[in-house]
Amino acid sequence: MSHDIADYFHENFTEKSREILIRKGPAYLQNKDSDFSDTSKTYTDGDRSVTRYFNKSLFIRKLKNNESVERKWLLFSPSKNSVFCFSCSLFNSSDLNLCSSSGCSDWKHINHIILAHENNPAHRRSMITYLARSKAVGRVDIDLISQHQKEVDYWKNVLKRIVAVVKFLTSRGLPFRGDNEILGSPNNGNYLGCVELLSEFDPFIADHLKNFGNPGKVFLLKGF
Ligand SMILES: [Zn+2]
């Protein structure tokens, strides 16, 4: 059986091929030790040309808490010299980037494309579908599940603290925003003020602030 995800698109992923690939898991199709020199593409940047390649480091993701995790869902297709998403290719009918039949080879914007892809709700849904299906066929991808769970737990922890601050301010009818949204500013309002106060005693929130915003920089409510 082919190790190249692009070879499965011609049959439009029959239920049979889907099940076989679920049993094999993404590692079977990842090709992360391939020679990527053939992926070179030349872009024009003003009056000079720049050559870009697919970079192996994209198989690793740095989490907000500085932990590194493997991007197990990211696949390289040697025949197309492009990258695909394992779970979206299998379960998404929509034409998301990284799950079209030609994959993605926009190396100039690939960092942004991959980050946007893994934060896309459709991608998260396809990952959940994959994990549920792999469980159903008795193939539990422990690594992928724990990676997914770690992220879920991290954001649950952030949310818990946000909810506590929101509840506190709402119960006293206090305004959230101040004159600015700058960390460390005495005029950044009750919401950010409370978050900063929490961070003095709560190492989790202190780390989150350290990774998300620097004192003196604008720190938007929605980014927290
Ligand atoms: Zn995806």
PDB file of C-alpha atoms and ligand atoms in Angstrom:
ATOM      1  CA  MET A   1       0.000   0.000   0.000  1.00  0.00           C
ATOM      2  CA  SER A   2       1.219   3.460  -0.851  1.00  0.00           C
ATOM      3  CA  HIS A   3       2.717   5.689   1.833  1.00  0.00           C
ATOM      4  CA  ASP A   4       1.691   8.771  -0.150  1.00  0.00           C
ATOM      5  CA  ILE A   5      -1.606  10.425   0.861  1.00  0.00           C
ATOM      6  CA  ALA A   6      -2.000  11.901  -2.647  1.00  0.00           C
ATOM      7  CA  ASP A   7      -2.441   8.373  -4.029  1.00  0.00           C
ATOM      8  CA  TYR A   8      -5.686   7.972  -2.100  1.00  0.00           C
ATOM      9  CA  PHE A   9      -7.418  11.070  -3.418  1.00  0.00           C
ATOM     10  CA  HIS A  10      -8.194   9.583  -6.837  1.00  0.00           C
ATOM     11  CA  GLU A  11     -10.619   7.135  -5.234  1.00  0.00           C
ATOM     12  CA  ASN A  12     -12.060   9.924  -3.108  1.00  0.00           C
ATOM     13  CA  PHE A  13     -11.445   7.952   0.096  1.00  0.00           C
ATOM     14  CA  THR A  14     -13.811   5.042  -0.025  1.00  0.00           C
ATOM     15  CA  GLU A  15     -14.996   3.817   3.345  1.00  0.00           C
ATOM     16  CA  LYS A  16     -12.623   0.862   2.908  1.00  0.00           C
ATOM     17  CA  SER A  17      -9.496   2.955   2.253  1.00  0.00           C
ATOM     18  CA  ARG A  18     -10.485   5.295   5.065  1.00  0.00           C
ATOM     19  CA  GLU A  19     -10.686   2.421   7.507  1.00  0.00           C
ATOM     20  CA  ILE A  20      -7.337   1.008   6.380  1.00  0.00           C
ATOM     21  CA  LEU A  21      -5.678   4.404   6.854  1.00  0.00           C
ATOM     22  CA  ILE A  22      -7.300   4.859  10.274  1.00  0.00           C
ATOM     23  CA  ARG A  23      -5.826   1.502  11.308  1.00  0.00           C
ATOM     24  CA  LYS A  24      -2.391   2.460   9.989  1.00  0.00           C
ATOM     25  CA  GLY A  25      -2.463   5.942  11.534  1.00  0.00           C
ATOM     26  CA  PRO A  26      -0.840   9.148  10.240  1.00  0.00           C
ATOM     27  CA  ALA A  27       2.768   7.982  10.821  1.00  0.00           C
ATOM     28  CA  TYR A  28       2.346   5.552   7.913  1.00  0.00           C
ATOM     29  CA  LEU A  29       1.802   8.470   5.524  1.00  0.00           C
ATOM     30  CA  GLN A  30       3.952  11.142   7.126  1.00  0.00           C
ATOM     31  CA  ASN A  31       7.211  10.739   5.139  1.00  0.00           C
ATOM     32  CA  LYS A  32       8.948  13.043   7.541  1.00  0.00           C
ATOM     33  CA  ASP A  33      12.408  11.724   6.700  1.00  0.00           C
ATOM     34  CA  SER A  34      12.035  12.386   2.974  1.00  0.00           C
ATOM     35  CA  ASP A  35      14.430  14.448   0.947  1.00  0.00           C
ATOM     36  CA  PHE A  36      12.736  17.846   0.751  1.00  0.00           C
ATOM     37  CA  SER A  37      15.175  19.392  -1.733  1.00  0.00           C
ATOM     38  CA  ASP A  38      12.715  18.852  -4.601  1.00  0.00           C
ATOM     39  CA  THR A  39      10.198  21.107  -2.896  1.00  0.00           C
ATOM     40  CA  SER A  40      12.174  24.248  -3.781  1.00  0.00           C
ATOM     41  CA  LYS A  41      10.155  27.141  -5.129  1.00  0.00           C
ATOM     42  CA  THR A  42      11.294  30.574  -6.168  1.00  0.00           C
ATOM     43  CA  TYR A  43       9.368  33.653  -5.126  1.00  0.00           C
ATOM     44  CA  THR A  44       9.843  37.226  -6.177  1.00  0.00           C
ATOM     45  CA  ASP A  45      10.320  39.612  -3.310  1.00  0.00           C
ATOM     46  CA  GLY A  46      10.521  43.131  -4.712  1.00  0.00           C
ATOM     47  CA  ASP A  47      13.351  43.004  -7.229  1.00  0.00           C
ATOM     48  CA  ARG A  48      15.070  39.903  -5.865  1.00  0.00           C
ATOM     49  CA  SER A  49      14.099  36.255  -5.955  1.00  0.00           C
ATOM     50  CA  VAL A  50      14.005  34.056  -2.914  1.00  0.00           C
ATOM     51  CA  THR A  51      14.053  30.247  -2.886  1.00  0.00           C
ATOM     52  CA  ARG A  52      12.008  28.467  -0.249  1.00  0.00           C
ATOM     53  CA  TYR A  53      11.724  24.801   0.684  1.00  0.00           C
ATOM     54  CA  PHE A  54       9.528  22.761   2.929  1.00  0.00           C
ATOM     55  CA  ASN A  55      11.316  22.726   6.263  1.00  0.00           C
ATOM     56  CA  LYS A  56      11.360  19.606   8.433  1.00  0.00           C
ATOM     57  CA  SER A  57      11.011  21.734  11.564  1.00  0.00           C
ATOM     58  CA  LEU A  58       7.345  22.237  10.630  1.00  0.00           C
ATOM     59  CA  PHE A  59       6.674  18.724  11.905  1.00  0.00           C
ATOM     60  CA  ILE A  60       7.214  20.144  15.403  1.00  0.00           C
ATOM     61  CA  ARG A  61       4.891  22.616  17.056  1.00  0.00           C
ATOM     62  CA  LYS A  62       5.859  24.883  19.942  1.00  0.00           C
ATOM     63  CA  LEU A  63       2.982  25.188  22.372  1.00  0.00           C
ATOM     64  CA  LYS A  64       2.212  28.421  24.213  1.00  0.00           C
ATOM     65  CA  ASN A  65       3.812  26.984  27.344  1.00  0.00           C
ATOM     66  CA  ASN A  66       7.036  26.380  25.336  1.00  0.00           C
ATOM     67  CA  GLU A  67       6.521  22.636  25.199  1.00  0.00           C
ATOM     68  CA  SER A  68       7.308  21.007  21.822  1.00  0.00           C
ATOM     69  CA  VAL A  69       4.915  18.493  20.342  1.00  0.00           C
ATOM     70  CA  GLU A  70       5.003  16.570  17.097  1.00  0.00           C
ATOM     71  CA  ARG A  71       2.516  17.561  14.426  1.00  0.00           C
ATOM     72  CA  LYS A  72       1.423  14.009  13.792  1.00  0.00           C
ATOM     73  CA  TRP A  73      -1.381  15.107  11.505  1.00  0.00           C
ATOM     74  CA  LEU A  74       0.953  16.826   9.028  1.00  0.00           C
ATOM     75  CA  LEU A  75       1.817  14.654   6.028  1.00  0.00           C
ATOM     76  CA  PHE A  76       4.312  15.153   3.244  1.00  0.00           C
ATOM     77  CA  SER A  77       3.469  13.808  -0.206  1.00  0.00           C
ATOM     78  CA  PRO A  78       6.608  12.943  -2.211  1.00  0.00           C
ATOM     79  CA  SER A  79       4.644  12.726  -5.492  1.00  0.00           C
ATOM     80  CA  LYS A  80       3.073  16.191  -5.112  1.00  0.00           C
ATOM     81  CA  ASN A  81       5.897  17.793  -3.125  1.00  0.00           C
ATOM     82  CA  SER A  82       3.251  19.309  -0.934  1.00  0.00           C
ATOM     83  CA  VAL A  83       1.798  18.861   2.546  1.00  0.00           C
ATOM     84  CA  PHE A  84      -1.593  17.600   3.653  1.00  0.00           C
ATOM     85  CA  CYS A  85      -3.590  17.209   6.832  1.00  0.00           C
ATOM     86  CA  PHE A  86      -4.252  13.568   7.705  1.00  0.00           C
ATOM     87  CA  SER A  87      -7.572  13.941   9.500  1.00  0.00           C
ATOM     88  CA  CYS A  88      -8.996  16.677   7.241  1.00  0.00           C
ATOM     89  CA  SER A  89      -8.087  14.686   4.127  1.00  0.00           C
ATOM     90  CA  LEU A  90      -9.992  11.712   5.492  1.00  0.00           C
ATOM     91  CA  PHE A  91     -13.022  13.380   7.025  1.00  0.00           C
ATOM     92  CA  ASN A  92     -13.559  16.873   5.640  1.00  0.00           C
ATOM     93  CA  SER A  93     -15.526  17.359   2.500  1.00  0.00           C
ATOM     94  CA  SER A  94     -14.940  21.100   2.585  1.00  0.00           C
ATOM     95  CA  ASP A  95     -12.020  22.440   0.612  1.00  0.00           C
ATOM     96  CA  LEU A  96      -9.879  23.457   3.577  1.00  0.00           C
ATOM     97  CA  ASN A  97      -6.289  24.299   2.849  1.00  0.00           C
ATOM     98  CA  LEU A  98      -4.158  21.165   3.366  1.00  0.00           C
ATOM     99  CA  CYS A  99      -6.935  18.769   2.400  1.00  0.00           C
ATOM    100  CA  SER A 100      -7.460  19.536  -1.264  1.00  0.00           C
ATOM    101  CA  SER A 101      -6.221  16.861  -3.663  1.00  0.00           C
ATOM    102  CA  SER A 102      -3.063  18.848  -4.404  1.00  0.00           C
ATOM    103  CA  GLY A 103      -2.238  19.733  -0.785  1.00  0.00           C
ATOM    104  CA  CYS A 104      -0.374  22.907   0.027  1.00  0.00           C
ATOM    105  CA  SER A 105       3.047  23.990  -1.203  1.00  0.00           C
ATOM    106  CA  ASP A 106       2.922  27.699  -0.473  1.00  0.00           C
ATOM    107  CA  TRP A 107       6.263  27.688   1.381  1.00  0.00           C
ATOM    108  CA  LYS A 108       6.300  31.441   1.630  1.00  0.00           C
ATOM    109  CA  HIS A 109       3.231  31.442   3.885  1.00  0.00           C
ATOM    110  CA  ILE A 110       3.378  27.879   5.193  1.00  0.00           C
ATOM    111  CA  ASN A 111       4.010  28.798   8.857  1.00  0.00           C
ATOM    112  CA  HIS A 112       0.914  30.926   8.937  1.00  0.00           C
ATOM    113  CA  ILE A 113      -1.140  28.395   6.952  1.00  0.00           C
ATOM    114  CA  ILE A 114      -0.259  25.540   9.319  1.00  0.00           C
ATOM    115  CA  LEU A 115      -0.953  27.595  12.453  1.00  0.00           C
ATOM    116  CA  ALA A 116      -4.276  28.810  11.055  1.00  0.00           C
ATOM    117  CA  HIS A 117      -5.133  25.257  10.045  1.00  0.00           C
ATOM    118  CA  GLU A 118      -4.586  23.716  13.455  1.00  0.00           C
ATOM    119  CA  ASN A 119      -6.683  26.434  15.059  1.00  0.00           C
ATOM    120  CA  ASN A 120      -9.483  25.968  12.556  1.00  0.00           C
ATOM    121  CA  PRO A 121     -12.614  24.440  14.177  1.00  0.00           C
ATOM    122  CA  ALA A 122     -13.121  22.205  11.113  1.00  0.00           C
ATOM    123  CA  HIS A 123      -9.637  20.745  11.668  1.00  0.00           C
ATOM    124  CA  ARG A 124     -10.327  20.166  15.356  1.00  0.00           C
ATOM    125  CA  ARG A 125     -13.562  18.403  14.451  1.00  0.00           C
ATOM    126  CA  SER A 126     -11.798  16.134  11.975  1.00  0.00           C
ATOM    127  CA  MET A 127      -9.175  15.275  14.624  1.00  0.00           C
ATOM    128  CA  ILE A 128     -11.911  14.349  17.095  1.00  0.00           C
ATOM    129  CA  THR A 129     -13.595  12.215  14.404  1.00  0.00           C
ATOM    130  CA  TYR A 130     -10.270  10.490  13.697  1.00  0.00           C
ATOM    131  CA  LEU A 131      -9.610   9.807  17.386  1.00  0.00           C
ATOM    132  CA  ALA A 132     -13.124   8.419  17.869  1.00  0.00           C
ATOM    133  CA  ARG A 133     -12.872   6.247  14.747  1.00  0.00           C
ATOM    134  CA  SER A 134      -9.428   4.965  15.672  1.00  0.00           C
ATOM    135  CA  LYS A 135     -10.744   3.988  19.098  1.00  0.00           C
ATOM    136  CA  ALA A 136     -13.666   2.190  17.427  1.00  0.00           C
ATOM    137  CA  VAL A 137     -11.297   0.077  15.321  1.00  0.00           C
ATOM    138  CA  GLY A 138      -9.190  -0.674  18.379  1.00  0.00           C
ATOM    139  CA  ARG A 139      -6.268   1.501  17.388  1.00  0.00           C
ATOM    140  CA  VAL A 140      -5.778   4.004  20.160  1.00  0.00           C
ATOM    141  CA  ASP A 141      -3.269   6.670  19.251  1.00  0.00           C
ATOM    142  CA  ILE A 142      -2.153   7.389  22.810  1.00  0.00           C
ATOM    143  CA  ASP A 143       0.312  10.094  21.787  1.00  0.00           C
ATOM    144  CA  LEU A 144      -2.191  11.994  19.695  1.00  0.00           C
ATOM    145  CA  ILE A 145      -4.907  11.702  22.327  1.00  0.00           C
ATOM    146  CA  SER A 146      -2.635  12.923  25.113  1.00  0.00           C
ATOM    147  CA  GLN A 147      -1.395  15.769  22.893  1.00  0.00           C
ATOM    148  CA  HIS A 148      -4.969  16.783  22.165  1.00  0.00           C
ATOM    149  CA  GLN A 149      -5.928  16.383  25.816  1.00  0.00           C
ATOM    150  CA  LYS A 150      -2.985  18.498  26.985  1.00  0.00           C
ATOM    151  CA  GLU A 151      -4.133  21.391  24.833  1.00  0.00           C
ATOM    152  CA  VAL A 152      -7.745  21.008  25.944  1.00  0.00           C
ATOM    153  CA  ASP A 153      -6.643  20.963  29.613  1.00  0.00           C
ATOM    154  CA  TYR A 154      -4.436  24.012  29.145  1.00  0.00           C
ATOM    155  CA  TRP A 155      -7.246  26.118  27.690  1.00  0.00           C
ATOM    156  CA  LYS A 156      -9.717  24.811  30.272  1.00  0.00           C
ATOM    157  CA  ASN A 157      -7.359  26.088  32.962  1.00  0.00           C
ATOM    158  CA  VAL A 158      -7.133  29.500  31.294  1.00  0.00           C
ATOM    159  CA  LEU A 159     -10.905  29.620  30.929  1.00  0.00           C
ATOM    160  CA  LYS A 160     -11.498  28.698  34.582  1.00  0.00           C
ATOM    161  CA  ARG A 161      -9.576  31.766  35.692  1.00  0.00           C
ATOM    162  CA  ILE A 162     -11.206  34.068  33.135  1.00  0.00           C
ATOM    163  CA  VAL A 163     -14.662  32.942  34.267  1.00  0.00           C
ATOM    164  CA  ALA A 164     -13.740  33.628  37.922  1.00  0.00           C
ATOM    165  CA  VAL A 165     -12.608  37.169  37.061  1.00  0.00           C
ATOM    166  CA  VAL A 166     -15.662  37.835  34.869  1.00  0.00           C
ATOM    167  CA  LYS A 167     -18.014  36.554  37.615  1.00  0.00           C
ATOM    168  CA  PHE A 168     -16.307  38.723  40.219  1.00  0.00           C
ATOM    169  CA  LEU A 169     -16.515  41.918  38.149  1.00  0.00           C
ATOM    170  CA  THR A 170     -20.081  41.241  37.005  1.00  0.00           C
ATOM    171  CA  SER A 171     -21.348  40.528  40.524  1.00  0.00           C
ATOM    172  CA  ARG A 172     -20.138  43.977  41.613  1.00  0.00           C
ATOM    173  CA  GLY A 173     -21.274  45.773  38.473  1.00  0.00           C
ATOM    174  CA  LEU A 174     -17.705  46.868  37.764  1.00  0.00           C
ATOM    175  CA  PRO A 175     -16.565  47.901  34.274  1.00  0.00           C
ATOM    176  CA  PHE A 176     -14.084  45.584  32.530  1.00  0.00           C
ATOM    177  CA  ARG A 177     -12.097  47.921  30.376  1.00  0.00           C
ATOM    178  CA  GLY A 178      -9.874  50.783  31.315  1.00  0.00           C
ATOM    179  CA  ASP A 179      -8.278  53.523  29.260  1.00  0.00           C
ATOM    180  CA  ASN A 180      -5.964  51.045  27.560  1.00  0.00           C
ATOM    181  CA  GLU A 181      -5.244  47.320  27.261  1.00  0.00           C
ATOM    182  CA  ILE A 182      -1.569  47.507  28.088  1.00  0.00           C
ATOM    183  CA  LEU A 183      -0.126  44.981  30.529  1.00  0.00           C
ATOM    184  CA  GLY A 184       1.496  46.653  33.510  1.00  0.00           C
ATOM    185  CA  SER A 185      -0.380  49.907  33.013  1.00  0.00           C
ATOM    186  CA  PRO A 186      -2.323  51.200  36.049  1.00  0.00           C
ATOM    187  CA  ASN A 187      -5.076  52.335  33.649  1.00  0.00           C
ATOM    188  CA  ASN A 188      -5.717  49.007  31.935  1.00  0.00           C
ATOM    189  CA  GLY A 189      -9.044  48.457  33.681  1.00  0.00           C
ATOM    190  CA  ASN A 190     -10.459  46.013  36.202  1.00  0.00           C
ATOM    191  CA  TYR A 191     -10.332  42.918  34.016  1.00  0.00           C
ATOM    192  CA  LEU A 192      -6.617  43.059  33.198  1.00  0.00           C
ATOM    193  CA  GLY A 193      -5.907  44.409  36.696  1.00  0.00           C
ATOM    194  CA  CYS A 194      -7.512  41.312  38.258  1.00  0.00           C
ATOM    195  CA  VAL A 195      -5.659  39.009  35.880  1.00  0.00           C
ATOM    196  CA  GLU A 196      -2.389  40.674  36.819  1.00  0.00           C
ATOM    197  CA  LEU A 197      -3.210  40.384  40.517  1.00  0.00           C
ATOM    198  CA  LEU A 198      -3.990  36.658  40.078  1.00  0.00           C
ATOM    199  CA  SER A 199      -0.668  36.150  38.319  1.00  0.00           C
ATOM    200  CA  GLU A 200       1.192  37.307  41.417  1.00  0.00           C
ATOM    201  CA  PHE A 201      -0.012  34.214  43.290  1.00  0.00           C
ATOM    202  CA  ASP A 202      -0.901  31.758  40.528  1.00  0.00           C
ATOM    203  CA  PRO A 203       2.142  30.364  38.647  1.00  0.00           C
ATOM    204  CA  PHE A 204      -0.072  29.006  35.840  1.00  0.00           C
ATOM    205  CA  ILE A 205      -1.508  32.395  34.981  1.00  0.00           C
ATOM    206  CA  ALA A 206       1.905  34.028  35.491  1.00  0.00           C
ATOM    207  CA  ASP A 207       3.368  31.669  32.856  1.00  0.00           C
ATOM    208  CA  HIS A 208       0.454  32.312  30.539  1.00  0.00           C
ATOM    209  CA  LEU A 209       0.981  36.066  30.777  1.00  0.00           C
ATOM    210  CA  LYS A 210       4.700  35.624  30.240  1.00  0.00           C
ATOM    211  CA  ASN A 211       4.077  33.665  27.036  1.00  0.00           C
ATOM    212  CA  PHE A 212       1.224  35.761  25.725  1.00  0.00           C
ATOM    213  CA  GLY A 213       2.086  39.334  26.397  1.00  0.00           C
ATOM    214  CA  ASN A 214       4.938  41.540  27.432  1.00  0.00           C
ATOM    215  CA  PRO A 215       4.539  44.445  29.823  1.00  0.00           C
ATOM    216  CA  GLY A 216       4.066  47.624  27.854  1.00  0.00           C
ATOM    217  CA  LYS A 217       2.543  45.823  24.883  1.00  0.00           C
ATOM    218  CA  VAL A 218      -1.119  45.940  23.967  1.00  0.00           C
ATOM    219  CA  PHE A 219      -2.823  42.830  25.332  1.00  0.00           C
ATOM    220  CA  LEU A 220      -6.276  42.400  23.896  1.00  0.00           C
ATOM    221  CA  LEU A 221      -9.155  40.947  25.893  1.00  0.00           C
ATOM    222  CA  LYS A 222      -9.980  38.488  23.154  1.00  0.00           C
ATOM    223  CA  GLY A 223      -6.419  37.188  23.081  1.00  0.00           C
ATOM    224  CA  PHE A 224      -6.654  35.991  26.604  1.00  0.00           C
TER     225      PHE A 224
HETATM  226 ZN    ZN B   1      -6.724  19.375   9.383  1.00  0.00          ZN
END
